[in-house]
Short mmCIF file of C-alpha atoms in Angstrom, two decimals:
data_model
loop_
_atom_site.label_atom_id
_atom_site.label_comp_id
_atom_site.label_asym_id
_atom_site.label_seq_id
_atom_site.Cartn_x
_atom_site.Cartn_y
_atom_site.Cartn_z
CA UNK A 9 -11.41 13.81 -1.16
CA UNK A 10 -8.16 12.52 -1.28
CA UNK A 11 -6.40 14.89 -3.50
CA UNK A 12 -8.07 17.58 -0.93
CA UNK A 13 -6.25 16.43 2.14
CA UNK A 14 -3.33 16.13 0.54
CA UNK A 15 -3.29 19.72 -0.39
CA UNK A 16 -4.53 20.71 3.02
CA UNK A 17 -1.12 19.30 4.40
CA UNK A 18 0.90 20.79 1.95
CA UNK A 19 -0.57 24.42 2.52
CA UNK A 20 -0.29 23.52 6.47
CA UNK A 21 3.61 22.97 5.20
CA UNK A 22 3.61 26.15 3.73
CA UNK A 23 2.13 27.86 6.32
CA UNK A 24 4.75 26.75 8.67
CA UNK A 25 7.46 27.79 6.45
CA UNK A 26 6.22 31.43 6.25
CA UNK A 27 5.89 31.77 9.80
CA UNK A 28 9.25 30.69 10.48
CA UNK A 29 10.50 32.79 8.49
CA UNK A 30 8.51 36.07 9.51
CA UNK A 31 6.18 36.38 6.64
CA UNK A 32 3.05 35.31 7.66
CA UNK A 33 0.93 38.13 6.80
CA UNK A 34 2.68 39.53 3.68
CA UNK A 35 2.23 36.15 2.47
CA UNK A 36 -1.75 34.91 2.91
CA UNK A 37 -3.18 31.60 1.94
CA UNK A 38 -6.32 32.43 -0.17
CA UNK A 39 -8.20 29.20 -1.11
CA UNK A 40 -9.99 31.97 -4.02
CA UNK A 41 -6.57 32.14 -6.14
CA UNK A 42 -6.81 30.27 -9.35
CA UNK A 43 -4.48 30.46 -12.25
CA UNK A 44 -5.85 30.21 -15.83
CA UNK A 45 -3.69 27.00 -17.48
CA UNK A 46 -4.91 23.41 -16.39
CA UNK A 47 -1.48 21.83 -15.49
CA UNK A 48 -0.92 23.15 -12.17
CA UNK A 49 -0.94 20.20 -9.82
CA UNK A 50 -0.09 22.01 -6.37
CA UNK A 51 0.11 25.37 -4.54
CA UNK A 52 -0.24 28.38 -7.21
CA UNK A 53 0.99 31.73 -6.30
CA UNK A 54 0.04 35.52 -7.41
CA UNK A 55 2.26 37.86 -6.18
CA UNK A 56 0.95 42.02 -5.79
CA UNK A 57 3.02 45.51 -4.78
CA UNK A 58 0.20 46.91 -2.59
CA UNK A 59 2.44 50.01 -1.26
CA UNK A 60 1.06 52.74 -2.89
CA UNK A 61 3.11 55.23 -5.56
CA UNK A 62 3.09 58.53 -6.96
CA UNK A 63 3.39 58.40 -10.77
CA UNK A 64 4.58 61.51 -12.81
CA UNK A 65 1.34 62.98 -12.89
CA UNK A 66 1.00 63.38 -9.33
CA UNK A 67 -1.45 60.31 -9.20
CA UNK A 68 -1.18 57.66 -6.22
CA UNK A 69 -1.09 54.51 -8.28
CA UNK A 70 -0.09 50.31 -7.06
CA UNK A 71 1.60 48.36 -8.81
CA UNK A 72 -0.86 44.94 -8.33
CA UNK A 73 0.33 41.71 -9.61
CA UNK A 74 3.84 41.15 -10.75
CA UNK A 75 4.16 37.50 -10.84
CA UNK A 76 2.24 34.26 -10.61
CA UNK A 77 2.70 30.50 -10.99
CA UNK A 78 2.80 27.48 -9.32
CA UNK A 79 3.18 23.56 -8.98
CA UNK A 80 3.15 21.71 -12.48
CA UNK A 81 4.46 18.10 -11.63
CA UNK A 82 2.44 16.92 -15.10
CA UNK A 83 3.43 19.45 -17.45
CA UNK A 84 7.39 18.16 -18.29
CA UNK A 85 6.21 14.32 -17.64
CA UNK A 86 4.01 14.98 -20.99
CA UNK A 87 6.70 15.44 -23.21
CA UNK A 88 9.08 12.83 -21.52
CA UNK A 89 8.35 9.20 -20.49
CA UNK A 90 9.41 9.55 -16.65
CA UNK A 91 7.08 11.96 -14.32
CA UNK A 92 9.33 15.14 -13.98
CA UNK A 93 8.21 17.60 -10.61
CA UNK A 94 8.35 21.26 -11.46
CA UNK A 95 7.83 24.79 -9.88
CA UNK A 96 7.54 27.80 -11.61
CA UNK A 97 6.14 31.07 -12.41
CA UNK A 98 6.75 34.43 -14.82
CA UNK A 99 7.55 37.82 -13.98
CA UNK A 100 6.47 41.13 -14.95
CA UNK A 101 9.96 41.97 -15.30
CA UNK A 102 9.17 45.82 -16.51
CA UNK A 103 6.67 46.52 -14.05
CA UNK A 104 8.88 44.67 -11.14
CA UNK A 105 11.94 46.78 -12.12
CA UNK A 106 9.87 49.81 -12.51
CA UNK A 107 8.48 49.34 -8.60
CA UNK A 108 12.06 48.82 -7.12
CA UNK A 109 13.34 52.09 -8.91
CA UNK A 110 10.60 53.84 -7.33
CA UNK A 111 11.25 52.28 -3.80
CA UNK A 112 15.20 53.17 -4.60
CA UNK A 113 15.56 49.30 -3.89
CA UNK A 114 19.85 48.35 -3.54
CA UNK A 115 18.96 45.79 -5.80
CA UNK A 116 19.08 47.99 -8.71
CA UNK A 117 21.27 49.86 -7.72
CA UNK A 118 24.64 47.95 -7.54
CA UNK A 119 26.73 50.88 -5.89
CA UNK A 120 24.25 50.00 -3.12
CA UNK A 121 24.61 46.33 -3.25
CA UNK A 122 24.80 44.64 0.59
CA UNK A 123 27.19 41.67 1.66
CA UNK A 124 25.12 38.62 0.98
CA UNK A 125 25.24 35.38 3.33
CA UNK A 126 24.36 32.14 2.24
CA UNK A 127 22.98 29.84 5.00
CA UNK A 128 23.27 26.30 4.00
CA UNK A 129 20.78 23.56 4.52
CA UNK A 130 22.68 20.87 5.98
CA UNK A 131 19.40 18.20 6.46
CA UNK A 132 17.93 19.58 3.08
CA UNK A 133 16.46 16.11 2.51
CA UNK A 134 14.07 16.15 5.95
CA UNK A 135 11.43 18.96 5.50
CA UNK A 136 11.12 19.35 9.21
CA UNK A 137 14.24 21.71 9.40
CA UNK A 138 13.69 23.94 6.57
CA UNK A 139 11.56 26.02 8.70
CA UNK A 140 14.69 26.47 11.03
CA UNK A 141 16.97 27.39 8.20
CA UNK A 142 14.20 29.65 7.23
CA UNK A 143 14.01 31.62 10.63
CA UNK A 144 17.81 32.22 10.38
CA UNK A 145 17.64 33.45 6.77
CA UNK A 146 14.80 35.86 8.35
CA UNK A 147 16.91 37.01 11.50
CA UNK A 148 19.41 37.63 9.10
CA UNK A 149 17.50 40.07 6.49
CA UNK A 150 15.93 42.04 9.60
CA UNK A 151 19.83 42.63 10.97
CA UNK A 152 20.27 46.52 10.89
CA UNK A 153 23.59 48.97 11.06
CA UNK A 154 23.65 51.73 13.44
CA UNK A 155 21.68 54.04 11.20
CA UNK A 156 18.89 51.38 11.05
CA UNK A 157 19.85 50.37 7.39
CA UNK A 158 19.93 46.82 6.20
CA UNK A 159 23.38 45.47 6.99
CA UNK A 160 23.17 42.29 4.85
CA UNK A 161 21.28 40.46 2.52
CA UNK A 162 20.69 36.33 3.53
CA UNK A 163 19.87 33.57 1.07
CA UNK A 164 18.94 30.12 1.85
CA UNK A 165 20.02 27.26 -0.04
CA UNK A 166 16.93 25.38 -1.76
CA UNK A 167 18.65 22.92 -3.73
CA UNK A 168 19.10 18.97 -2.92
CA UNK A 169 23.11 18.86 -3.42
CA UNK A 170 25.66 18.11 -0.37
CA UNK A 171 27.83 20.42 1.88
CA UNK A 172 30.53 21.16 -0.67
CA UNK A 173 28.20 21.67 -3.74
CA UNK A 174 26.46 23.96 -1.12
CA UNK A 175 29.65 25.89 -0.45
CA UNK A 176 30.22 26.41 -4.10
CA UNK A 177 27.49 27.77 -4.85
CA UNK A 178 27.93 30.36 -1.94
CA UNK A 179 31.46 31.18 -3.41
CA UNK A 180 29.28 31.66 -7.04
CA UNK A 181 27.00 34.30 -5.60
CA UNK A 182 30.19 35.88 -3.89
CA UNK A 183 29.08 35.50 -0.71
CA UNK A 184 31.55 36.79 2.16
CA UNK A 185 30.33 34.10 4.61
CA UNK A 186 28.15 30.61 4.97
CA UNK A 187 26.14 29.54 7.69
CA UNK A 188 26.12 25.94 8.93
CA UNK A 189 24.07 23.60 11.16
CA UNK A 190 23.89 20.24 10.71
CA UNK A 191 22.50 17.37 13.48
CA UNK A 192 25.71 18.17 15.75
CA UNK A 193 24.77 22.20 15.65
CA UNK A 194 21.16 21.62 15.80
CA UNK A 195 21.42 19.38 19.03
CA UNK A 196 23.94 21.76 20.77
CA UNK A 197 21.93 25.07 19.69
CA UNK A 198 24.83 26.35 17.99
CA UNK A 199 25.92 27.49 14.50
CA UNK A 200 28.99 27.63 12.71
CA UNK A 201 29.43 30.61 10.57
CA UNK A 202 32.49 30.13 7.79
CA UNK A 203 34.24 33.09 6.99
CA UNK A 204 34.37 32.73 2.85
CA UNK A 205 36.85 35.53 2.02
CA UNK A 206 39.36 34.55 4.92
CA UNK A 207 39.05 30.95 4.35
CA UNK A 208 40.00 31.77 0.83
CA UNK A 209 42.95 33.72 1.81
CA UNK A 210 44.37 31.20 3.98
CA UNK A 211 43.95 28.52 1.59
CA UNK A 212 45.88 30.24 -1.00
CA UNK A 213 48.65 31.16 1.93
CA UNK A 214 52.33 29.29 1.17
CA UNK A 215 53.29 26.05 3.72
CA UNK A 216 55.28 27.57 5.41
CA UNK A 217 52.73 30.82 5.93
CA UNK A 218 50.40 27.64 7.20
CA UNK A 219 52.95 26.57 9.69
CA UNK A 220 52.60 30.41 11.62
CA UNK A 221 50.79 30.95 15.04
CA UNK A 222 48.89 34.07 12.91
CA UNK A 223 47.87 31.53 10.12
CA UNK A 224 46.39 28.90 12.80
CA UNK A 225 44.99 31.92 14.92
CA UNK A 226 42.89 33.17 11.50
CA UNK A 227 41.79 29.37 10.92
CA UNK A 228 40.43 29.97 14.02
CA UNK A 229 38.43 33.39 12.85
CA UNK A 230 37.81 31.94 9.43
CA UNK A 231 35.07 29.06 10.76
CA UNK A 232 34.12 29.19 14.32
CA UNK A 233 30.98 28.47 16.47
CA UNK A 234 28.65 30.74 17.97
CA UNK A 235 25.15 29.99 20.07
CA UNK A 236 22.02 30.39 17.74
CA UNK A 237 20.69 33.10 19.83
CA UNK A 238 23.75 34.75 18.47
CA UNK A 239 24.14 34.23 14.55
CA UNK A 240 23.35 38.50 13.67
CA UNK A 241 26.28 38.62 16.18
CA UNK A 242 28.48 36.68 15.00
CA UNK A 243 28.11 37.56 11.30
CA UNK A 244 28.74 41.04 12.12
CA UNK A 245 32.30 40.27 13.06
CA UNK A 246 33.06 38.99 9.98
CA UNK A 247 31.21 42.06 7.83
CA UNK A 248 33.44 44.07 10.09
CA UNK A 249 36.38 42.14 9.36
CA UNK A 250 35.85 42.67 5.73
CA UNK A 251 33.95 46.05 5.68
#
């Protein structure tokens, strides 16, 4: 009875996490979802493609599942003598790619590729606020151009590292800017967007480049504040600085 409640209030968790993030719906809790190994300790997940597709024979066809897994926080501890907590899951990898050729996805196609933004996770150690980093990473992917394209893509940071391990790995994934709140942000509904490729520009600049009115007036550009209500906003003028 226990053990039940407990997952209860992590699936409540999840539920939350979705909905910030604008997924409830394409993601469903189903209590009938069971994976086949005995180690899973937590959640499990099945992912399907349910939009349909016309093969080469003219036949309408879905894809169906292309991943599962889940929580295994025994599986590592076995082999070790500390517990070790794990997620994971496998990927149809062939029948994944196969799907986003057929929905001419940019992600396999790297001519195609949008600007990515990293939004950071400033309190990544209090699970209250992940569902807040969540809804920006999701007002962020629904951002369109004029033509009513994609603009961007937006990827939140999961790990458990501090705000300079956070911008590195934002600089690794080439990122052209970083999103910020931390308690300061949060309590004056603002964010602070960081200009990546700028601030990398300026730091590179000579001393006495960094001693200019234009370099102090770019510091300005390269990391500045905007309301929340405003992040798709404010991101845009930095794509368009660097489009």
């Amino acid at each position: 009875a226990e053990n039940g409640q407990v997952g209860i209030a992590e699936l409540e968790q999840i539920r939350e996490l979705i909905t910030a993030a604008g997924y409830l719906g394409r993601i469903i809790i189903d209590p009938s979802v069971v994976r086949g190994l005995e180690y899973y300790t937590g959640p499990v997940y099945e992912v399907e493609l349910t939009f349909p597709v016309t093969n080469d024979d003219g036949q309408v066809v879905r894809f169906g599942s292309v991943a599962g897994g889940g929580r295994y926080d025994g599986l590592v501890g076995r082999f070790r003598p500390e517990p070790v907590p794990a997620t994971g899951f496998s990927i149809g990898v062939s029948r994944l790619f196969s799907a986003l050729k057929a929905v001419k996805s940019p992600i396999v196609d790297s001519r195609n590729e949008l600007p990515l933004v990293v939004v950071t996770a400033m309190d990544n150690k209090s699970p209250e606020f992940m569902p807040g980093y969540q809804a920006m990473v999701s007002a962020l992917r629904q951002a369109k151009d004029a033509d009513g394209k994609p603009l961007l893509r937006a990827d939140l940071y999961l790990g458990a590292s501090g705000f300079n391990a956070q911008m590195k790995y934002a600089d690794r994934r080439g990122a052209v800017c970083a999103v910020i709140q931390g308690s300061s942000e949060r309590e004056a509904g603002t964010v602070v967007i960081k200009d990546l490729i700028l601030g990398a520009e300026l730091a590179a600049a000579s001393r006495d480049v960094k001693d200019s009115s234009e370099h102090k007036a770019k510091q300005a550009e390269a990391q500045f504040a905007v309301p929340l209500a405003e992040l798709v906003e404010g991101v845009k003028r930095v794509l368009a600085r660097h489009s």
